[in-house]
Coordinates of C-alpha atoms and ligand atoms in Angstrom, one line a residue:
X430 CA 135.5 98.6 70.6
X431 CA 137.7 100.3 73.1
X432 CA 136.2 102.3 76.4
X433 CA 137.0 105.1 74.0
X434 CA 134.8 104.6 71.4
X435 CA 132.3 103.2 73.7
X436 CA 131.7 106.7 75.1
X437 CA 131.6 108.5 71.7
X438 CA 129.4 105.7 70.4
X439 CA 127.8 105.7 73.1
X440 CA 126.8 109.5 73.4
X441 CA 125.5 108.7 69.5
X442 CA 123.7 106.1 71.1
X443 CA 121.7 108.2 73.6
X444 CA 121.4 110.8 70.7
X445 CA 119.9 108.2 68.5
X446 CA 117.2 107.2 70.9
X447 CA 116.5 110.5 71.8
X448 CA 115.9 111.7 68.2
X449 CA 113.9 108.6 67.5
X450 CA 111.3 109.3 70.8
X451 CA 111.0 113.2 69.7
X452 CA 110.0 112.4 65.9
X453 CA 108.3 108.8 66.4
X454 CA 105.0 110.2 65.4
X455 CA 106.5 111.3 61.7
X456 CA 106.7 107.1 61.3
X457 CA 104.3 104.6 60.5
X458 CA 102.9 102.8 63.6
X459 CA 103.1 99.8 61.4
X460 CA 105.6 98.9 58.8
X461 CA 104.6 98.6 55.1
X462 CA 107.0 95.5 53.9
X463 CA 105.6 91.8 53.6
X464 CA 106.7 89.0 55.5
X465 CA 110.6 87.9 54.5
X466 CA 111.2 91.6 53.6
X467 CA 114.9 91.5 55.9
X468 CA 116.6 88.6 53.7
X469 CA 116.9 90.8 50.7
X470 CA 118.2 93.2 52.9
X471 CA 121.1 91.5 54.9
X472 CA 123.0 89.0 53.8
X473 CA 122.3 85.3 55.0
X474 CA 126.1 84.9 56.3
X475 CA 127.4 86.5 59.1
X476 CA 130.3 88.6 57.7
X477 CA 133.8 87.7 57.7
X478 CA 135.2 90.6 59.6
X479 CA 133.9 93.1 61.7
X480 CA 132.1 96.4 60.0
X481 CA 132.2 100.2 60.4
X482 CA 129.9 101.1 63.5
X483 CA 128.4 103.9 61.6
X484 CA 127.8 101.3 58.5
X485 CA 126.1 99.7 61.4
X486 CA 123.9 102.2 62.7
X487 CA 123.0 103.7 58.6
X488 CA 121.9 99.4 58.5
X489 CA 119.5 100.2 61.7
X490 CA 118.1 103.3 60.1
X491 CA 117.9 101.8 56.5
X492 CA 117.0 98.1 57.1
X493 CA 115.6 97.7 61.0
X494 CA 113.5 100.3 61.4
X495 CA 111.5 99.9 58.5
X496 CA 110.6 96.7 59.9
X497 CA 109.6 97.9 63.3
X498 CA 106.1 98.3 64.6
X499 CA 106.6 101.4 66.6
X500 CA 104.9 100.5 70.2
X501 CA 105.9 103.9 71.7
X502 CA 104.0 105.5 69.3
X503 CA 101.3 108.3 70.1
X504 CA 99.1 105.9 67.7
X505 CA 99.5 102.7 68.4
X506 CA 96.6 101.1 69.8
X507 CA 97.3 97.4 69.5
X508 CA 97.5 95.1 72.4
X509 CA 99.2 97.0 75.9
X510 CA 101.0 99.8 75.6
X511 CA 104.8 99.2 76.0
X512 CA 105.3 101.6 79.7
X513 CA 109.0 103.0 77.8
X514 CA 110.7 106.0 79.4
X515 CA 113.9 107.3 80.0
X516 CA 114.9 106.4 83.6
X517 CA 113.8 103.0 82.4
X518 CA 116.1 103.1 79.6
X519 CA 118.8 104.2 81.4
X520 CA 118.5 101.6 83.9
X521 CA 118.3 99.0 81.6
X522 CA 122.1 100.6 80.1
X523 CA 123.3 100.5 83.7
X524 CA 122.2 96.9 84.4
X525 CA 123.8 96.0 80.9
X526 CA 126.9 97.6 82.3
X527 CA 127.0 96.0 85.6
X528 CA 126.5 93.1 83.5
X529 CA 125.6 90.6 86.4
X530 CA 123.5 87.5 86.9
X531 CA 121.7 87.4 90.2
X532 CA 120.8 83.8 90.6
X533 CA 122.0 83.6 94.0
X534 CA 122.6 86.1 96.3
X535 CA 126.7 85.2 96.4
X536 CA 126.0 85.8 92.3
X537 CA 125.7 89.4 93.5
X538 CA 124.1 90.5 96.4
X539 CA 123.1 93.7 95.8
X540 CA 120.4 92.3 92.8
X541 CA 118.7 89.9 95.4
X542 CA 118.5 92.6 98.5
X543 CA 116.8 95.4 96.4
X544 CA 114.5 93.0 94.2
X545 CA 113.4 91.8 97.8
X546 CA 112.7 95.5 99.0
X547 CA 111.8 96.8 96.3
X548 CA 108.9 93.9 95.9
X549 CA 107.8 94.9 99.6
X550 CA 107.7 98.6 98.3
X551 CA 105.3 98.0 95.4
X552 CA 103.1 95.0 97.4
X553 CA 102.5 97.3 99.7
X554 CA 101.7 100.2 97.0
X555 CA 98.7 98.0 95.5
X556 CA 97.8 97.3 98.9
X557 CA 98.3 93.5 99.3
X558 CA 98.1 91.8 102.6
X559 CA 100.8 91.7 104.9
X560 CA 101.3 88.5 104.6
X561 CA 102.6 88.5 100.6
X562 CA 105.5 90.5 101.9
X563 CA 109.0 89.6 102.8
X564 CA 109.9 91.8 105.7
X565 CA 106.4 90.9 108.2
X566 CA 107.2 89.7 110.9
X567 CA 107.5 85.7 110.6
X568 CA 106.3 85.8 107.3
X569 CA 106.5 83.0 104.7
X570 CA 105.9 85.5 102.0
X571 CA 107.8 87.4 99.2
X572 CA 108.0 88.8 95.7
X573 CA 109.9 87.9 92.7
X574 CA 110.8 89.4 89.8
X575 CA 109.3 87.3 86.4
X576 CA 109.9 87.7 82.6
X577 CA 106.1 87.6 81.8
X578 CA 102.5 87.3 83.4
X579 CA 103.2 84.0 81.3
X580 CA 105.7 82.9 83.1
X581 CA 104.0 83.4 86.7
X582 CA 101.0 81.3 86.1
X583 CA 103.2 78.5 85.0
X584 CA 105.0 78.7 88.2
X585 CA 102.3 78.7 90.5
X586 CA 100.8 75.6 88.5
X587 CA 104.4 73.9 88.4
X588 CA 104.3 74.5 92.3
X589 CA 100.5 74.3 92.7
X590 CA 101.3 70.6 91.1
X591 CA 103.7 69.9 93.1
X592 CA 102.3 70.9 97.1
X593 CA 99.3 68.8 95.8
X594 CA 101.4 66.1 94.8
X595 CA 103.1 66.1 98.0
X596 CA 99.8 66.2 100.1
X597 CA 98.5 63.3 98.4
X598 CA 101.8 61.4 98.5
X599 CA 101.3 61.7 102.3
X600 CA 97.9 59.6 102.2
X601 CA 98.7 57.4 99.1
X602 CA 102.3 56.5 100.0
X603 CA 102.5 53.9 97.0
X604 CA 100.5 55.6 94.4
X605 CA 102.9 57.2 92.2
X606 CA 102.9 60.5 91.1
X607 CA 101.6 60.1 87.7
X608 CA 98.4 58.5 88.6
X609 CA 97.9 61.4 91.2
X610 CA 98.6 63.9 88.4
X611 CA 96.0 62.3 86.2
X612 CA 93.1 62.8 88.8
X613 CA 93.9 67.0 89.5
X614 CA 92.2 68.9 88.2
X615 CA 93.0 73.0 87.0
X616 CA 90.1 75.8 86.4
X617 CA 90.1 78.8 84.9
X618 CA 87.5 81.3 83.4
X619 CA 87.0 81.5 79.1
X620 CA 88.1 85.1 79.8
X621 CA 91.2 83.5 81.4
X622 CA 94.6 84.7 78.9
X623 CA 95.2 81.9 76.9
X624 CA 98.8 81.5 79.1
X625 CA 96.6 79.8 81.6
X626 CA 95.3 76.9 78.8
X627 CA 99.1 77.1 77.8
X628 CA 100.7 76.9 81.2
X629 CA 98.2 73.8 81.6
X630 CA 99.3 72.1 78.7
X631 CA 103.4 72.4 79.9
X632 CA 102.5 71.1 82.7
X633 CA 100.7 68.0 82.0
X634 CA 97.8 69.2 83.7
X635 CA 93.4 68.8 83.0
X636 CA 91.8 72.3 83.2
X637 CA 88.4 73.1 82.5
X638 CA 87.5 76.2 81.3
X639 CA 84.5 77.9 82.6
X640 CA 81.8 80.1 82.1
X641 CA 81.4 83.4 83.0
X642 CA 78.9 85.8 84.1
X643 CA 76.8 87.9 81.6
X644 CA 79.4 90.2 82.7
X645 CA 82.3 88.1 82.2
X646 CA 82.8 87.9 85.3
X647 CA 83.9 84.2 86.9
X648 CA 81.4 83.3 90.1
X649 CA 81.9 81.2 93.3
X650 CA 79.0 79.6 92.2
X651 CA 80.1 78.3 88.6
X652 CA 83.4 77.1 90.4
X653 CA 81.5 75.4 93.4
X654 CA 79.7 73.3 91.3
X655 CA 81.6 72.2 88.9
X656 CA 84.6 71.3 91.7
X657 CA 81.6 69.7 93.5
X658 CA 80.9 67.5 89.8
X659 CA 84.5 66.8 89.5
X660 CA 84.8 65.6 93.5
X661 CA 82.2 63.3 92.9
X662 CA 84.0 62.0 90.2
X663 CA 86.4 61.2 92.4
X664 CA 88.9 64.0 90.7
X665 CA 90.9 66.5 93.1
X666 CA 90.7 70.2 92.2
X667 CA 94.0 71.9 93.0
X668 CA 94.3 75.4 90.9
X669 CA 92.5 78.5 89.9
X670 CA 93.5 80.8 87.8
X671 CA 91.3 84.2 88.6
X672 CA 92.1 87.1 86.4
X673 CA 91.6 91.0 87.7
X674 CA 91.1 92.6 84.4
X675 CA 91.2 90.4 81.7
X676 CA 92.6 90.9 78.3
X677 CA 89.8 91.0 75.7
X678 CA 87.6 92.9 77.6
X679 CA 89.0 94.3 81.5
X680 CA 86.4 92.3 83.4
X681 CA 87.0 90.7 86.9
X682 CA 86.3 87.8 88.3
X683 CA 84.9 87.8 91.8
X684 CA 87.7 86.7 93.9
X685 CA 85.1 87.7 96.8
X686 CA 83.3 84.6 95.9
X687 CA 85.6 82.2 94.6
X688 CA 88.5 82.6 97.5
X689 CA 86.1 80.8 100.0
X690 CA 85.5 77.9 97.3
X691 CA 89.5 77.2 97.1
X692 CA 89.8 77.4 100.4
X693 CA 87.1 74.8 100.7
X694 CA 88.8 72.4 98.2
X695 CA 92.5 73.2 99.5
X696 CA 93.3 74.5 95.8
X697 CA 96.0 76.9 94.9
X698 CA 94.1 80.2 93.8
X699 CA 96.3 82.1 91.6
X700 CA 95.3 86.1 90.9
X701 CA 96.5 87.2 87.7
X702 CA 96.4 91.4 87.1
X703 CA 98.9 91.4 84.5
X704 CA 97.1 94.5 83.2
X705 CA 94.9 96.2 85.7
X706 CA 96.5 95.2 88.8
X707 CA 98.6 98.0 88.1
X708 CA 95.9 100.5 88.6
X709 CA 95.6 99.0 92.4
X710 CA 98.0 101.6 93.3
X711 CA 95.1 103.8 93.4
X712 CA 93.1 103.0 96.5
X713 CA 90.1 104.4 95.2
X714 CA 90.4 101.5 92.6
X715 CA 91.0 98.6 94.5
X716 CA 87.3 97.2 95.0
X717 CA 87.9 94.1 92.6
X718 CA 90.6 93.2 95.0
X719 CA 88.2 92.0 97.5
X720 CA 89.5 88.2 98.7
X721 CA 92.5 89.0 97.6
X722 CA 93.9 87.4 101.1
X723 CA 92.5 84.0 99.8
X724 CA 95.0 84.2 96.9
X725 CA 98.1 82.1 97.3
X726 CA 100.1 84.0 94.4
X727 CA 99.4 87.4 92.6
X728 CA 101.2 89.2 89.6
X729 CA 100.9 92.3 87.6
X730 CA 103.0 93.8 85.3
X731 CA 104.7 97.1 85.6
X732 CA 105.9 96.9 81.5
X733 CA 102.1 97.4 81.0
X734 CA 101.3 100.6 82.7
X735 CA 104.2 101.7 84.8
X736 CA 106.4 103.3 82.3
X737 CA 108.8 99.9 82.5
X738 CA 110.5 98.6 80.1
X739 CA 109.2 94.9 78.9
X740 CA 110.1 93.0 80.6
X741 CA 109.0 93.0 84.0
X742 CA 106.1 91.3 85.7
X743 CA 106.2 91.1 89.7
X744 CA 104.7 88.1 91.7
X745 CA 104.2 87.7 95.4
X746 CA 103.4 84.1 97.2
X747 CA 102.2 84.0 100.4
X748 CA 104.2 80.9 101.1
X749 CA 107.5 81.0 99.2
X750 CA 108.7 76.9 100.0
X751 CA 105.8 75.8 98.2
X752 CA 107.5 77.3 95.1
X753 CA 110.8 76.6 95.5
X754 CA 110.3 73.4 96.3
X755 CA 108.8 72.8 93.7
X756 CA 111.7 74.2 92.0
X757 CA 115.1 73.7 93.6
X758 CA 118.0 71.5 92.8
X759 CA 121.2 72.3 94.7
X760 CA 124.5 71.8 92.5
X761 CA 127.7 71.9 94.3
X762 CA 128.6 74.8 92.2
X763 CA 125.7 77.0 93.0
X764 CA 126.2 76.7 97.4
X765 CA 127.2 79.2 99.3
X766 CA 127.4 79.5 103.0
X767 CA 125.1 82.3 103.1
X768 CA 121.7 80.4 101.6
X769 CA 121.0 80.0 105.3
X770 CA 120.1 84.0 105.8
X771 CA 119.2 85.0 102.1
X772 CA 117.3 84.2 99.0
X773 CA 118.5 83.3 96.1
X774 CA 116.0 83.7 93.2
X775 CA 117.3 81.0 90.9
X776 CA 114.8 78.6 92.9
X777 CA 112.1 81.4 91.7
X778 CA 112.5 82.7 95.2
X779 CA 113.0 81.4 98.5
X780 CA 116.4 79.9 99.7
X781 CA 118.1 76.4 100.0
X782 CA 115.9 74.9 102.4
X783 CA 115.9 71.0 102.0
X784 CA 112.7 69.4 100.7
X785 CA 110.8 68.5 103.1
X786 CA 107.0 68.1 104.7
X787 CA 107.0 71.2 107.0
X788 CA 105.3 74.1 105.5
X789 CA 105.3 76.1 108.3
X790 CA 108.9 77.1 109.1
X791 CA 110.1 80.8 108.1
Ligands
LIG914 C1 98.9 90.6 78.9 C2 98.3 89.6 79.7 C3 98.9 88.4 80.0 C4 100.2 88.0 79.3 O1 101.3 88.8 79.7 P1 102.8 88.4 79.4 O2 103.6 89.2 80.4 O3 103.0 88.9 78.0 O4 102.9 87.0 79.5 C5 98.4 87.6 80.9 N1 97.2 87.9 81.6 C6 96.6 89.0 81.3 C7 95.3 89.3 82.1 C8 97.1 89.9 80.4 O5 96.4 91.1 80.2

């Protein structure tokens, strides 16, 4: 395809997705085929040469979107609602035209810069604490761009895992890892998203899952004393997960009351809002928020609520070397002689600092 017929096809293109939004309700919210429906559809080689683009497009209409459960749908009710609209569409064409990988901010600086303000624009929206931002004054802190609420808790437990590691390589010098890993130990509430249990099991890590309140609600109290039952096991608690709005049901745990027991412990509390942490935009809305400045990560997800594409979900740290260095390698190929002044997100976010003991350097 030549720019040429790019901008015909293109036009089409726009046309197509325009029609499709203005008559979705005239479709089923679900499709009505059975499982393997596609293979008597389309054949099961890849064809020889190259088709007609409207043979194509008459194959989306005929074959695809029977087989589509329509999430922008006035009717669908399942799961989250998919936060579609036009600008975000048409930045998602844009990006595909620009085409770029922002890994590092050499890789294209422009991706790194405005995920970094535009992060400080929407921590500050919801209201989080200064310190969670990039641009305070000597601050540690910063937001990153993830796939999925799925894919922040597994970081914070990956670097969770690892600052623990480190601490208790400090005061068991020949104790190796392994042994350490097998006595930390990982909490969540039942009402936790089952990414938490799953982000557990990638990581080799024990979690136990606790009870909630009669309102399913997590307390400081359930946490104390089981952390207190563990400790005199002679395990080390290192992570909670605490959920603001959780999936089955919207309740909240009471980071209020369980911020002061990880701070007593020295474990990593992680704050997921995937869903409702959105709605923090609202001041009026923010009361489950309360302890929020005892959270060492936070994420919510703008493809839930925010009329953003999937997907998108935003996490802030309040000390970004504890994640990358949990995360960083340094290849040859990926130096530049910036990394000194700028972040480059490929280590999750942060920049090229060397590994070493001394948390407390910007
Ligand atoms: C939806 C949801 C998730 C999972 O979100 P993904 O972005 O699909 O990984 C995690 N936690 C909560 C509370 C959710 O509601």
């Amino acid at each position: 395809m030549n720019s040429e017929e790019f901008r015909k096809r293109g036009k089409e293109m726009v046309d197509y997705i325009a029609n499709y939004m203005d008559t979705i309700e005239n479709r089923r919210v679900t499709p009505a085929i059975e499982p393997g429906y596609l293979k008597d559809l389309v054949p099961l080689e890849a064809p020889q040469k190259g088709e007609e683009w409207d043979d194509i497009m008459k194959d989306v209409e005929d074959k695809i979107m029977p087989g589509v459960t329509h999430w922008q749908h006035p009717r669908f009710h399942a799961y989250f609602p998919s936060g579609n609209s036009y600008p975000s569409i048409l930045g998602d064409m844009l990006s595909d035209g620009i085409g770029c990988i922002g890994f590092s901010w050499a890789a294209s600086p422009a991706c790194t810069e405005l995920e970094t303000i535009v992060l400080d624009w929407i921590g500050k929206m919801v209201g989080l604490p200064e310190d969670f931002l990039s641009f305070t004054e000597n601050s540690k802190g910063g937001g990153v761009i993830q796939g999925s609420a799925s894919e922040c808790v597994l970081v914070s437990l990956l670097a969770a895992r690892a600052h623990k590691i480190r601490q208790l390589k400090k005061q068991h010098p020949f104790v190796e890892e392994g042994v350490l890993l097998s006595k930390m130990m990982a909490y969540c509430s039942k009402e936790a998203h089952s990414c938490v249990e799953k982000a557990a099991m990638m990581a080799f890590v024990k979690m136990r899952i606790l009870e909630p309140d009669e309102n399913q609600s997590l307390r400081g109290s359930t946490l104390q004393q089981v952390m207190e039952e563990d400790r005199a096991m002679g395990l080390i608690p290192f992570y909670v997960e605490a959920t603001l709005g959780t999936t089955s049901c919207c309740s909240f745990d009471n980071l209020a009351e369980i911020g002061p027991v990880c701070e007593e412990y020295g474990a990593w509390l992680h704050v997921d809002g995937a869903y409702a942490g959105n709605s923090f935009i609202c001041p009026e809305l923010r009361g489950p928020m309360k302890g929020i400045e005892y959270a060492s990560s936070f994420n919510f997800n703008p493809n839930k609520f925010m009329l953003t594409n999937f997907d998108c979900s935003l996490m802030w740290v309040k000390d970004r070397f504890r994640l990358t260095q949990a995360l960083v390698v340094d290849p040859l190929y990926l130096q530049h002689s910036y990394s000194e002044k700028s972040i480059d997100y490929r280590t999750v976010i942060g920049c090229n600092d060397e590994l070493d003991e001394d948390d407390n350097r910007r």
